[in-house]
Coordinates of C-alpha atoms and ligand atoms in Angstrom, one line a residue:
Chain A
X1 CA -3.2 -50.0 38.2
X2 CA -2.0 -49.4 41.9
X3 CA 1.1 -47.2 40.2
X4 CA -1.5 -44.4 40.4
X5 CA -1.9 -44.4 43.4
X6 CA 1.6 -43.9 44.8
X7 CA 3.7 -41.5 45.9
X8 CA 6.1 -42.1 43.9
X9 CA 4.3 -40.9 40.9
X10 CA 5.1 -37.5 39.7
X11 CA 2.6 -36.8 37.3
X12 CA -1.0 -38.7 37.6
X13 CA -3.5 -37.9 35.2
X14 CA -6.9 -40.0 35.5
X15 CA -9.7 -40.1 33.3
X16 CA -8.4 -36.6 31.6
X17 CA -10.5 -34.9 28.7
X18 CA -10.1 -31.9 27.5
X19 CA -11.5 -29.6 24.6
X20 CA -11.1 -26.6 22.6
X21 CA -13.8 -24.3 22.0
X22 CA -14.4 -22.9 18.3
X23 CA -17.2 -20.4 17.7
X24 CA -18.8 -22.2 20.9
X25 CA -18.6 -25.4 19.6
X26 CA -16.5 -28.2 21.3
X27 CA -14.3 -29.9 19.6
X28 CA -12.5 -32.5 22.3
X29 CA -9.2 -33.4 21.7
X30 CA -8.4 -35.6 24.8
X31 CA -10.7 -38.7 26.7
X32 CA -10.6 -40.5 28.9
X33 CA -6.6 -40.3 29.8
X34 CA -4.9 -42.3 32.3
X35 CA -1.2 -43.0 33.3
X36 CA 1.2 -42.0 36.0
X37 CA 4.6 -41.2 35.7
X38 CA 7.2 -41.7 38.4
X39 CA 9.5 -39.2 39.8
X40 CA 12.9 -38.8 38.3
X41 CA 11.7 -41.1 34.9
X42 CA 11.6 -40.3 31.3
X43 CA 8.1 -40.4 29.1
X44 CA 7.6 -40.5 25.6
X45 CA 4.6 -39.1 24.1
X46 CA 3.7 -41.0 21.0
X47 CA 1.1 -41.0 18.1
X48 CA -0.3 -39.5 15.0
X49 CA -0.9 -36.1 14.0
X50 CA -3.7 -34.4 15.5
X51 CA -4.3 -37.4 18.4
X52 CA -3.6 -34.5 21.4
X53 CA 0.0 -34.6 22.3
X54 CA 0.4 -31.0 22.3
X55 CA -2.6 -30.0 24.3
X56 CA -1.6 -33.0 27.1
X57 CA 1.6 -31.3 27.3
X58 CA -0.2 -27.5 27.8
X59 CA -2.6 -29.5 30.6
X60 CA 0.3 -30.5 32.5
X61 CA 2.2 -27.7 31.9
X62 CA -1.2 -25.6 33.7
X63 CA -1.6 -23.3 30.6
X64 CA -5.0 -25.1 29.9
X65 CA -7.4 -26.6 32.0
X66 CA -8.7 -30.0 31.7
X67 CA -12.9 -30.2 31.2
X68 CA -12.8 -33.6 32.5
X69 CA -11.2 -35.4 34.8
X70 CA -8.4 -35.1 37.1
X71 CA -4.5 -34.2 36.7
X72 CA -2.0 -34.1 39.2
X73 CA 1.7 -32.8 39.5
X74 CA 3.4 -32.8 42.0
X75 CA 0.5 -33.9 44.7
X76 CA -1.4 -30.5 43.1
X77 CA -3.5 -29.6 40.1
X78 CA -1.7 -27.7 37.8
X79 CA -3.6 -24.5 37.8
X80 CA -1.3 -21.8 36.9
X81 CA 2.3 -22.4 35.7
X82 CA 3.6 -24.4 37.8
X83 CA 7.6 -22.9 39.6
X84 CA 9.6 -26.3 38.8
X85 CA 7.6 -27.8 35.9
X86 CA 9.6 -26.2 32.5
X87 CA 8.1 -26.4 29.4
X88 CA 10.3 -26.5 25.7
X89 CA 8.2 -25.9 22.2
X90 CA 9.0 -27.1 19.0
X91 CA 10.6 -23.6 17.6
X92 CA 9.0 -20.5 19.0
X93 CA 10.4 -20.5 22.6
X94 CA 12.9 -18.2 22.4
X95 CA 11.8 -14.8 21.6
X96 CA 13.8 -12.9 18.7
X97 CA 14.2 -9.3 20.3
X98 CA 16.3 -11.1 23.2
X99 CA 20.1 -12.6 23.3
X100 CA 20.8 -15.8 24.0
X101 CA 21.5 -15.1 27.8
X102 CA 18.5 -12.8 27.9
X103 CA 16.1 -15.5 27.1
X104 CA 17.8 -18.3 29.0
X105 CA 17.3 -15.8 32.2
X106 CA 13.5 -14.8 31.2
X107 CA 12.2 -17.1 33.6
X108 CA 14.3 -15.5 36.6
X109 CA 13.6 -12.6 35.6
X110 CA 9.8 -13.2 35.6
X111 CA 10.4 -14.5 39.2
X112 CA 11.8 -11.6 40.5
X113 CA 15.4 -13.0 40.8
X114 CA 17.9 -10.4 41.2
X115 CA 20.0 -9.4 38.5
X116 CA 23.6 -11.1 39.8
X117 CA 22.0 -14.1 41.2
X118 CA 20.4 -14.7 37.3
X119 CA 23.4 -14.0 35.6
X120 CA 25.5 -16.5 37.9
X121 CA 22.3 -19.6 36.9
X122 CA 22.6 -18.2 33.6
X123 CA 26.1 -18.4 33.4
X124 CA 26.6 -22.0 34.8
X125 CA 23.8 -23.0 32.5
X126 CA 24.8 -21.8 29.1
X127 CA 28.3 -23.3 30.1
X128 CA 26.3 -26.9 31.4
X129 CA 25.2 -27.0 27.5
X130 CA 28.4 -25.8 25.7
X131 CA 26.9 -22.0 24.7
X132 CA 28.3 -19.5 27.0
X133 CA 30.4 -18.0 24.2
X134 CA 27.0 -17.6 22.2
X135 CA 25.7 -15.4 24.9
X136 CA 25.5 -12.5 23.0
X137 CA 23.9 -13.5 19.7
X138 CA 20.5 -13.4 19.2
X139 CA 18.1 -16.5 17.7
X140 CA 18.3 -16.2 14.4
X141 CA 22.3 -15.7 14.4
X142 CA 22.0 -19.5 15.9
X143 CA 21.7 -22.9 14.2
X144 CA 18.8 -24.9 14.7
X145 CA 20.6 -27.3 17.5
X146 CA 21.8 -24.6 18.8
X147 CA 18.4 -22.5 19.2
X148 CA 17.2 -26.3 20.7
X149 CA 19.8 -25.8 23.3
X150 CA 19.4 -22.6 24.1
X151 CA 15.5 -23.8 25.0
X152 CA 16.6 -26.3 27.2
X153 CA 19.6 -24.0 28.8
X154 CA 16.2 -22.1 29.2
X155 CA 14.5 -25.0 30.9
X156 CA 17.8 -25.7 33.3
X157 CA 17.7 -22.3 34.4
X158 CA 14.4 -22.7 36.4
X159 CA 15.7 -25.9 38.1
X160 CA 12.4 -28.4 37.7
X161 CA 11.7 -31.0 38.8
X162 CA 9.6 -31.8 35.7
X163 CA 10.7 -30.9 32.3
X164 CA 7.9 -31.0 29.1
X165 CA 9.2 -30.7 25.3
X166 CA 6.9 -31.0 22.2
X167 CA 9.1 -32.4 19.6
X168 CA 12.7 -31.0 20.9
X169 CA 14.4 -32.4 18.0
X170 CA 11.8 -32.7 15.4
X171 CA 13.7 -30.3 12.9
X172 CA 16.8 -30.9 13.1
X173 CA 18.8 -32.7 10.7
X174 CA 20.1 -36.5 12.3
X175 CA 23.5 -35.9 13.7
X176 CA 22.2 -33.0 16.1
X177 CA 19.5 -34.6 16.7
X178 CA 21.4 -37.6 18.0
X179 CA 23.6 -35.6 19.5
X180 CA 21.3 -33.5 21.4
X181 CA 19.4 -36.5 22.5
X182 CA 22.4 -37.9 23.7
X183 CA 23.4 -34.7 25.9
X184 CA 19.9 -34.7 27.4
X185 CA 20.4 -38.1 28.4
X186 CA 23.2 -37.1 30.1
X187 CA 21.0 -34.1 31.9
X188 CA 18.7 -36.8 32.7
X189 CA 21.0 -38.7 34.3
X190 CA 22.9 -36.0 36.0
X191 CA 19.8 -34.3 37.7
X192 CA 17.5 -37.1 37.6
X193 CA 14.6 -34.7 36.3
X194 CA 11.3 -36.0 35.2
X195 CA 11.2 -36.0 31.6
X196 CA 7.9 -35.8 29.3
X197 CA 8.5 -35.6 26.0
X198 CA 6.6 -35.6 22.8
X199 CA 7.8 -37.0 19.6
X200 CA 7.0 -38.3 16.2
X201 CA 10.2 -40.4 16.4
X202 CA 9.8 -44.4 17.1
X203 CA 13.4 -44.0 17.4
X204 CA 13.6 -41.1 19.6
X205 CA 11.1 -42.6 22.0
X206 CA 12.4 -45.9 22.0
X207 CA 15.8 -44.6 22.9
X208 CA 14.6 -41.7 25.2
X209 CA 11.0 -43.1 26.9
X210 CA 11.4 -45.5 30.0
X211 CA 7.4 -45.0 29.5
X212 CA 6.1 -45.2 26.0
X213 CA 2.3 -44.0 25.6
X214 CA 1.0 -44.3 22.4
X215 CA -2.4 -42.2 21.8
X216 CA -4.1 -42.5 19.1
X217 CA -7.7 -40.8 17.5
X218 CA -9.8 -38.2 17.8
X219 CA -10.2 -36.9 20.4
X220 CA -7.5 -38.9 21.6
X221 CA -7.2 -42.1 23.6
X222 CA -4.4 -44.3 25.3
X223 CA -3.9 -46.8 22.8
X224 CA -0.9 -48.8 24.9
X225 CA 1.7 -48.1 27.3
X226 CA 4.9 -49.8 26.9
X227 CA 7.7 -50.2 29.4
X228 CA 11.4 -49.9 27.9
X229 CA 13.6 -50.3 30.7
X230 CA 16.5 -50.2 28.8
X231 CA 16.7 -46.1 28.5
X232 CA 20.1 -45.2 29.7
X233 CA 22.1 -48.2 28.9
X234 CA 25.3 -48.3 26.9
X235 CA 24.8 -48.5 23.3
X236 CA 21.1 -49.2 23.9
X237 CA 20.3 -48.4 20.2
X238 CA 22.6 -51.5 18.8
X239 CA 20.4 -53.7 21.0
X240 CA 18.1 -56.5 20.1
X241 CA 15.2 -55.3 22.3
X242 CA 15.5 -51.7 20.8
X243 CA 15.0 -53.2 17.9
X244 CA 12.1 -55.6 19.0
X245 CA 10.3 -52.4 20.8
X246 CA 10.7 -50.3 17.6
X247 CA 9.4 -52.9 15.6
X248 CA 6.6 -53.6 17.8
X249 CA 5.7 -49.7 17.8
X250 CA 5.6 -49.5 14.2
X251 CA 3.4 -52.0 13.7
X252 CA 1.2 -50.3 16.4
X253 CA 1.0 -46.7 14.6
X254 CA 0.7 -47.8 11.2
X255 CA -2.5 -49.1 12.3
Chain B
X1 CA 33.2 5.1 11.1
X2 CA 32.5 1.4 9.6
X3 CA 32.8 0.1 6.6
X4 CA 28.9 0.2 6.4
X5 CA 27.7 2.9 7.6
X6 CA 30.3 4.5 4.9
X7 CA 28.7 3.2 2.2
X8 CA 25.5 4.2 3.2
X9 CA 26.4 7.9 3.6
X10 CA 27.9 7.8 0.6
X11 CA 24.9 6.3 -1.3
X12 CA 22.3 9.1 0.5
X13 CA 24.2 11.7 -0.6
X14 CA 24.8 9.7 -4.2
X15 CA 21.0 9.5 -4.7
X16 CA 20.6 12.8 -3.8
X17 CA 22.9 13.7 -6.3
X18 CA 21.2 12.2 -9.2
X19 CA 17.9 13.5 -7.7
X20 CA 19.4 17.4 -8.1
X21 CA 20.6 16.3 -11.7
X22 CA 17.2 14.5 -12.7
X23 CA 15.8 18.3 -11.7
X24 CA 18.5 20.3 -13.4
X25 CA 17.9 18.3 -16.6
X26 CA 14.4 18.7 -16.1
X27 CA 14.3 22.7 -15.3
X28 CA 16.2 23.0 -19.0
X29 CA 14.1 20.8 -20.9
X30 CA 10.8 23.1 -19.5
X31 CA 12.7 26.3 -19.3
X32 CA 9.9 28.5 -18.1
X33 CA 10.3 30.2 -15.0
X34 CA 7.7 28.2 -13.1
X35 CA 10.2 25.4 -12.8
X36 CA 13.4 26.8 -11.4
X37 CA 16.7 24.7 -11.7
X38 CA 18.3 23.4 -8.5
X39 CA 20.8 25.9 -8.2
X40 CA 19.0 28.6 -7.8
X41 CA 16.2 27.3 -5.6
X42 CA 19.2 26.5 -3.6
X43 CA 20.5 30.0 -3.3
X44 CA 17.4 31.3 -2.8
X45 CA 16.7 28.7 -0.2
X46 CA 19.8 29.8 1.6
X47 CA 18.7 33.4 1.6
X48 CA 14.9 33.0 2.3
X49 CA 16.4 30.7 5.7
X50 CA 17.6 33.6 8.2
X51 CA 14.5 35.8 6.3
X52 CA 11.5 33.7 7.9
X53 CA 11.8 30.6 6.0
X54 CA 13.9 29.2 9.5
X55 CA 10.9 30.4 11.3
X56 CA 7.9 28.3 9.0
X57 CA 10.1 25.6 9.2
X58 CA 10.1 25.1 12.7
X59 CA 6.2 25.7 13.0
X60 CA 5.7 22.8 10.5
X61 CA 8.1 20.7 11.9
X62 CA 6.6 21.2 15.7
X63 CA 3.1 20.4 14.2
X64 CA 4.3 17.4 12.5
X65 CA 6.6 16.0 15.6
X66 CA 3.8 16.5 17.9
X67 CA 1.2 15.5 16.0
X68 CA 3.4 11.7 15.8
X69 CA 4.6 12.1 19.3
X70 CA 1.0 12.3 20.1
X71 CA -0.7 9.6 18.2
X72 CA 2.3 6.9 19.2
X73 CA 1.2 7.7 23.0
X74 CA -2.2 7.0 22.0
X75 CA -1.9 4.2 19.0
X76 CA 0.8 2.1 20.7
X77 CA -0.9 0.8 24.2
X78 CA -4.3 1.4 22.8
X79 CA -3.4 -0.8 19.7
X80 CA -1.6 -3.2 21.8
X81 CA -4.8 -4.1 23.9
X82 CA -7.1 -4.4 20.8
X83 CA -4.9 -6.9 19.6
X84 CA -4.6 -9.4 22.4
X85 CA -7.9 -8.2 24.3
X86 CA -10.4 -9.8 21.9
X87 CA -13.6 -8.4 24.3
X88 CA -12.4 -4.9 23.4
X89 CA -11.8 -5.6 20.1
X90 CA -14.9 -6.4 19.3
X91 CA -16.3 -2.8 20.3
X92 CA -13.5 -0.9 18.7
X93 CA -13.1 -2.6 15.8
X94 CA -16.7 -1.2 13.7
X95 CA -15.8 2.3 15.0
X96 CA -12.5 1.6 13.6
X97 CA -13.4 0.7 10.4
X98 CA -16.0 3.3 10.2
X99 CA -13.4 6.3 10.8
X100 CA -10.6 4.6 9.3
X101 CA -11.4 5.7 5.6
X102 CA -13.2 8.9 6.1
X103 CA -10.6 11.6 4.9
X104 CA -9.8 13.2 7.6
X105 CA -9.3 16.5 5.7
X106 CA -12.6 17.5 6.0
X107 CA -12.8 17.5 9.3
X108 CA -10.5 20.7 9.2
X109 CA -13.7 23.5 9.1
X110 CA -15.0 22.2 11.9
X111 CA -11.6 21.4 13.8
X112 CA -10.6 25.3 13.0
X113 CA -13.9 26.5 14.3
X114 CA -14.2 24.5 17.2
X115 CA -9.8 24.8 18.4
X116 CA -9.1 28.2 16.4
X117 CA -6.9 28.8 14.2
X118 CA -4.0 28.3 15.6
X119 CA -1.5 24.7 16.3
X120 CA -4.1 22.9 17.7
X121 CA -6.3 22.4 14.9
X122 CA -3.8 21.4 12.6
X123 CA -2.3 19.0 15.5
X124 CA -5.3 17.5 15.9
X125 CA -6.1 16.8 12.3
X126 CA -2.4 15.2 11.5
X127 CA -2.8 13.3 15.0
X128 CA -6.3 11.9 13.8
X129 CA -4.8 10.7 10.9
X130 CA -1.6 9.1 12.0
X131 CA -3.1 7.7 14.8
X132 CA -5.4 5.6 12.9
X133 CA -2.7 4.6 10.2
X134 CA -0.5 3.2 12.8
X135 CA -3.2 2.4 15.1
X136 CA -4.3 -0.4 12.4
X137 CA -1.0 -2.2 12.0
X138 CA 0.0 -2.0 15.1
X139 CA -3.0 -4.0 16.1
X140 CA -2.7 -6.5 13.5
X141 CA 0.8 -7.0 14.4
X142 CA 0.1 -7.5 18.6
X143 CA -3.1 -9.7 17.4
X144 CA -0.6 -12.1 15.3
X145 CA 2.1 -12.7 17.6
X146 CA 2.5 -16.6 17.3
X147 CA 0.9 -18.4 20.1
X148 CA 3.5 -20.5 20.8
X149 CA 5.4 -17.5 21.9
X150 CA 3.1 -16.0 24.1
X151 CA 2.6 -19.4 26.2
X152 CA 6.2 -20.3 26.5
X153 CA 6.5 -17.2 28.0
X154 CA 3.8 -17.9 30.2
X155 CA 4.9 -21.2 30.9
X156 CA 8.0 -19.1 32.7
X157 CA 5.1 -17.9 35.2
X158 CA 4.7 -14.7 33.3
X159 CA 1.3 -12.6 34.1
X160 CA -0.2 -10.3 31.8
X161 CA 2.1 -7.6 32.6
X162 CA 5.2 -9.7 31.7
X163 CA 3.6 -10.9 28.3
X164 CA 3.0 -7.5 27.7
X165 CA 6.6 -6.3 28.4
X166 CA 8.2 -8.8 26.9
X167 CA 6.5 -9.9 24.0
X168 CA 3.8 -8.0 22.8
X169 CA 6.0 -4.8 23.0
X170 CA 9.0 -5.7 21.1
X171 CA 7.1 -7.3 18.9
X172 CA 5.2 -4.1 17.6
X173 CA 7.9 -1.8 17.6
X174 CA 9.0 -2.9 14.1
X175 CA 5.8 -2.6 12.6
X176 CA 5.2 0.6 14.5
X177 CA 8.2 1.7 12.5
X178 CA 6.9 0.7 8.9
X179 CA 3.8 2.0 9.7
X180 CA 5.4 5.7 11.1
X181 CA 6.9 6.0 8.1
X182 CA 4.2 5.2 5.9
X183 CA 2.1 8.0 8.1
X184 CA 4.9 10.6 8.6
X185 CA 4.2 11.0 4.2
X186 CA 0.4 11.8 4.8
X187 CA 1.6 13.5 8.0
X188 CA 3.9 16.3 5.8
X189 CA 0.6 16.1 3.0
X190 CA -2.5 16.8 5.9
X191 CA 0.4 19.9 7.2
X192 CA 0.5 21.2 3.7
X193 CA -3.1 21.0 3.5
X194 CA -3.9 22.4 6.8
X195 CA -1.6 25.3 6.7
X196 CA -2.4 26.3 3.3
X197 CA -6.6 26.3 4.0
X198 CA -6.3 28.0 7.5
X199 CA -2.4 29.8 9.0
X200 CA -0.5 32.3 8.5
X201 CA 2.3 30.3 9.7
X202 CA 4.3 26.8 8.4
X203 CA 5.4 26.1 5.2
X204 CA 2.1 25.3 3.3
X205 CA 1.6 29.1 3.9
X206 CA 5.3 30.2 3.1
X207 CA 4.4 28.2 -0.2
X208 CA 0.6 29.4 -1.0
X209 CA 1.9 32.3 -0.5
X210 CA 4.7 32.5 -2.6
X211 CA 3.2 30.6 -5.1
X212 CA 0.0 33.7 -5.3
X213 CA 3.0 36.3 -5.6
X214 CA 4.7 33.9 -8.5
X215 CA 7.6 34.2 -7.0
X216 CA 8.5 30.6 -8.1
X217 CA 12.1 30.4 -6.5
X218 CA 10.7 31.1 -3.0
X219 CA 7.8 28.6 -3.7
X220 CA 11.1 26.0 -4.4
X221 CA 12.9 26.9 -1.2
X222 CA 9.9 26.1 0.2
X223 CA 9.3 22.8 -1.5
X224 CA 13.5 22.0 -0.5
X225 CA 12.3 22.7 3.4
X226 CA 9.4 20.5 2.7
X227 CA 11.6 17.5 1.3
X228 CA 13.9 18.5 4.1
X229 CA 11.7 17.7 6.8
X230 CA 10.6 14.6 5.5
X231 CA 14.7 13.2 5.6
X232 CA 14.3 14.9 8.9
X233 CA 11.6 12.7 10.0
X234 CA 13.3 9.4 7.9
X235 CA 16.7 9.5 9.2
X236 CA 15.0 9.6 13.2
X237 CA 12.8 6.8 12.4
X238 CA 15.9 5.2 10.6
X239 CA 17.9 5.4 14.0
X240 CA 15.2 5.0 16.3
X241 CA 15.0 1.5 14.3
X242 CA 18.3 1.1 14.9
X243 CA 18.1 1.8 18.6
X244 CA 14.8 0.0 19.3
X245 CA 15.2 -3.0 17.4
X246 CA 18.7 -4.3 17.7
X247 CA 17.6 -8.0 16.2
X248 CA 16.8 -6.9 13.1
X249 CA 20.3 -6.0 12.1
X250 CA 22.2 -9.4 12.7
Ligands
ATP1 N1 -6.6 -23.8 19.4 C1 -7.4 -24.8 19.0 N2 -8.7 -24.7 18.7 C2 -9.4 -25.7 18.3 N3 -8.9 -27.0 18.1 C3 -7.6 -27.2 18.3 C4 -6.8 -26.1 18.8 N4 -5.5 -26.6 18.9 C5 -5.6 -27.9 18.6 N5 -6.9 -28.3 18.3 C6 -7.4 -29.6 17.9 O1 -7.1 -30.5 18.9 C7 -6.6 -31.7 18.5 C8 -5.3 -32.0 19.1 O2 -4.3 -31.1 18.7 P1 -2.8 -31.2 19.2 O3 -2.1 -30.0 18.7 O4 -2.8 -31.4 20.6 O5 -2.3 -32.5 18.4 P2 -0.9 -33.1 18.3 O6 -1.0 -34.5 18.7 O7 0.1 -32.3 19.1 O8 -0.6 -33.0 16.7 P3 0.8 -32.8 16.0 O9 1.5 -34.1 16.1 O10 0.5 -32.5 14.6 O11 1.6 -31.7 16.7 C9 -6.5 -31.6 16.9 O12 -7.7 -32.2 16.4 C10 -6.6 -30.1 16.7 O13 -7.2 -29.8 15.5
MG2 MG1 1.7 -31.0 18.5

């Protein structure tokens, strides 16, 4: 395992538990987790409900501590929020009372960034995912791909390095979702961001995950990590190794 | 004007139409002189206006205005806290639920005694009854905001501050609203109770007192200027609503 040890690595999380506290009782929902992830790659968080995907992503993302353990992002612990690490939820990102270029330029606002200067990021964001002319509706006037892309317009906006989403694309129907995954792809291979993402899709992580880890249990455990060096190629999804790997995967959860 | 905010002008002043007829038919069946028909409560409402009426009015509607005024200043950041603060929750809360039901009416005597007579008591009283009616919700609604929410905001590097700006604040104000207008009802009711037991000012005493002289018409322009000042009170909330909370009419 000398990938963890290299500079290279991005993310390096070693020996990582972590638990939640109910009426002062523990309840762990992480051990014992190890992988590295390498600058500029894509991850796919996979596994069944309840086995900790969620609370790895709010580790890495700093908004929880680990109790064991060590995690590393970026050469530092995430402690607080981290500036260039962006983080996407399933559907409560965007806040209702705020339009579309409002909550794309929350984050800058937070920071501090003047008012032209946000509106210029904003601006070439919202155009970068196709929804500049949406700028002025709120949520719920959007779609549900549309909402998704306003969350990662979001994301863009703070220019990370490291991008985290807990199931993107989890309800939308499947010709946005394909869609969408296709146009982060492109983002991916545009800016070269790290990319952690968490799904319930073999498909989705088979197509989207140079890394695969599958967790399992509870508290949750590594149960494999699989390579998938095809992410990226041409019509990687009409393959025979897509195929192969999402084969193998299912075979792998369904136990 | 649009097309919508036509219709509903024209349906306010539809139901309150049918709300003068429902009383006109009413006034004839009863015909006795203790129920007046609209029409002339109306007239004598117009004459009783410049002759003091104007005057009570405005005393009632200052108690009630401050009396709200006041308790949002207190209920909203205090309410706020208790919802996302769960330390200080946890010491308000039994003191809470311990006022929360006593009817605050009877602390009048002792509010007159202690504040005189005068606007204060009866500010006081209206305030410790709105303030908890809107204090409650208002909590509720800043200790429910989805978690999600509040960490993808936080996962923007927000502090406290910035959760509290721009989350838990907008995300009260429309059940600030619902709760105002709940509380601006027992707001006009505590007035009328207040003026009536201790004033010599407001409209609960413009109607005790016409009601002891049974002079039933004035006691009906009175009633009008009551009804009056709860519309009053509803059509502000309505376009504070509008102005506040933008996102709720998409
Ligand atoms: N706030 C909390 N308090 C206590 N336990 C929690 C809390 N949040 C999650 N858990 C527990 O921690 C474990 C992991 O939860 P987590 O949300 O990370 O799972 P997940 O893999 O994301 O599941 P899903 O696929 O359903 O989203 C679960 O057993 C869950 O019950
Ligand atoms: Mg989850």
């Amino acid at each position: 395992m000398n990938s963890l040890n290299s500079d290279n690595n991005l993310v390096i999380v070693r020996g990582l538990s972590v638990s939640y506290f109910q009426q002062k009782k523990e309840v762990p929902a992480l051990s014992e987790v190890s992988f590295a992830i390498p600058r500029g790659s894509t991850c796919a968080l996979i596994g069944p409900s309840g086995c900790g995907k969620s609370t790895l992503l709010y580790v890495l993302s700093g908004l929880m501590r680990p109790s064991g353990g060590s995690v590393m992002v970026g050469g530092e612990p995430p402690t607080a929020p981290r500036r260039s690490t962006a983080l996407i939820l399933q559907d409560y990102g965007l806040l209702p009372w705020k339009k579309v270029a409002e909550n794309v330029g929350l984050g800058l606002e937070i920071r501090g960034i003047k008012r032209e200067q946000r509106l210029d990021r904003v601006k070439r964001v919202l155009q970068e995912v196709g929804l500049w002319e949406l700028r002025n509706r709120y949520p719920s006037q959007l779609s549900g791909g549309q909402r998704q892309r306003v969350g990662i317009a979001r994301a863009l906006a703070q220019e990370p390095d490291l991008l985290l989403m807990d199931e993107p694309f989890s309800s939308l129907d499947a010709l946005t979702r394909e869609m969408l995954q296709e146009q982060l792809l492109q983002i991916w291979k545009d800016k070269r961001i790290t990319i952690i993402m968490v799904t319930h899709s073999i498909d989705e992580a088979v197509y989207l995950g140079q890394q695969i880890i599958v967790l399992a249990g509870n508290p949750g455990r590594v149960l494999e990590i699989v390579n998938n060096p095809g992410v990226g190629n041409e019509g990687y999804r009409d393959t025979p190794e897509f195929h192969q790997l999402s084969t193998m995967l299912r075979s792998k959860l369904s136990h | 004007m649009d097309q919508n905010s036509y219709h509903k002008y024209f349906s306010t002043i539809l139901s309150i139409a049918a709300l003068l007829a429902g009383w006109e038919l009413l006034a004839l069946a009863v015909n006795n002189p203790a129920l007046p028909g609209p029409v002339q409560s109306l007239d004598t409402f117009i004459n009783e206006v410049p002759r003091g009426l104007w005057q009570h009015f405005l005393i009632s509607t200052y108690r009630v205005f401050t009396s709200i005024v006041l308790s949002l200043v207190l209920a909203l950041p205090i309410g706020m806290l208790l919802g996302r603060e769960q330390h200080l929750d946890r010491f308000a809360a039994p003191v809470i639920y311990l006022v929360y039901p006593i009817p605050k009416i009877v602390f009048l005597p002792v509010l007159a005694t202690l504040l005189s007579y005068g606007d204060i008591s009866k500010i006081t009283l209206i305030t410790l009854v709105v303030f908890f009616q809107i204090l409650v919700p208002i909590r509720d609604a800043s200790r429910n905001i989805n978690a999600a929410l509040i960490n993808s905001v936080k996962s923007l590097g927000a502090v406290r501050f910035d959760v509290y700006k721009h989350v838990v604040w907008p995300a009260v104000l429309p059940e600030m609203l619902t709760s105002l207008r709940i509380a601006s009802g027992t707001a006009i009711a505590i007035l009328f109770f207040s003026e009536t037991i201790s004033s010599q000012e407001g409209l609960g005493y413009y109607l005790l007192d016409a009601w002891s002289r049974f002079a039933y018409d004035e006691m009906f322009a009175g009633i009008i200027a009551m009804g009056l000042l709860g519309l009053v009170i509803y059509f502000i909330l309505d376009y504070l609503e509008h102005l506040i909370c933008p996102w709720k009419f998409v």
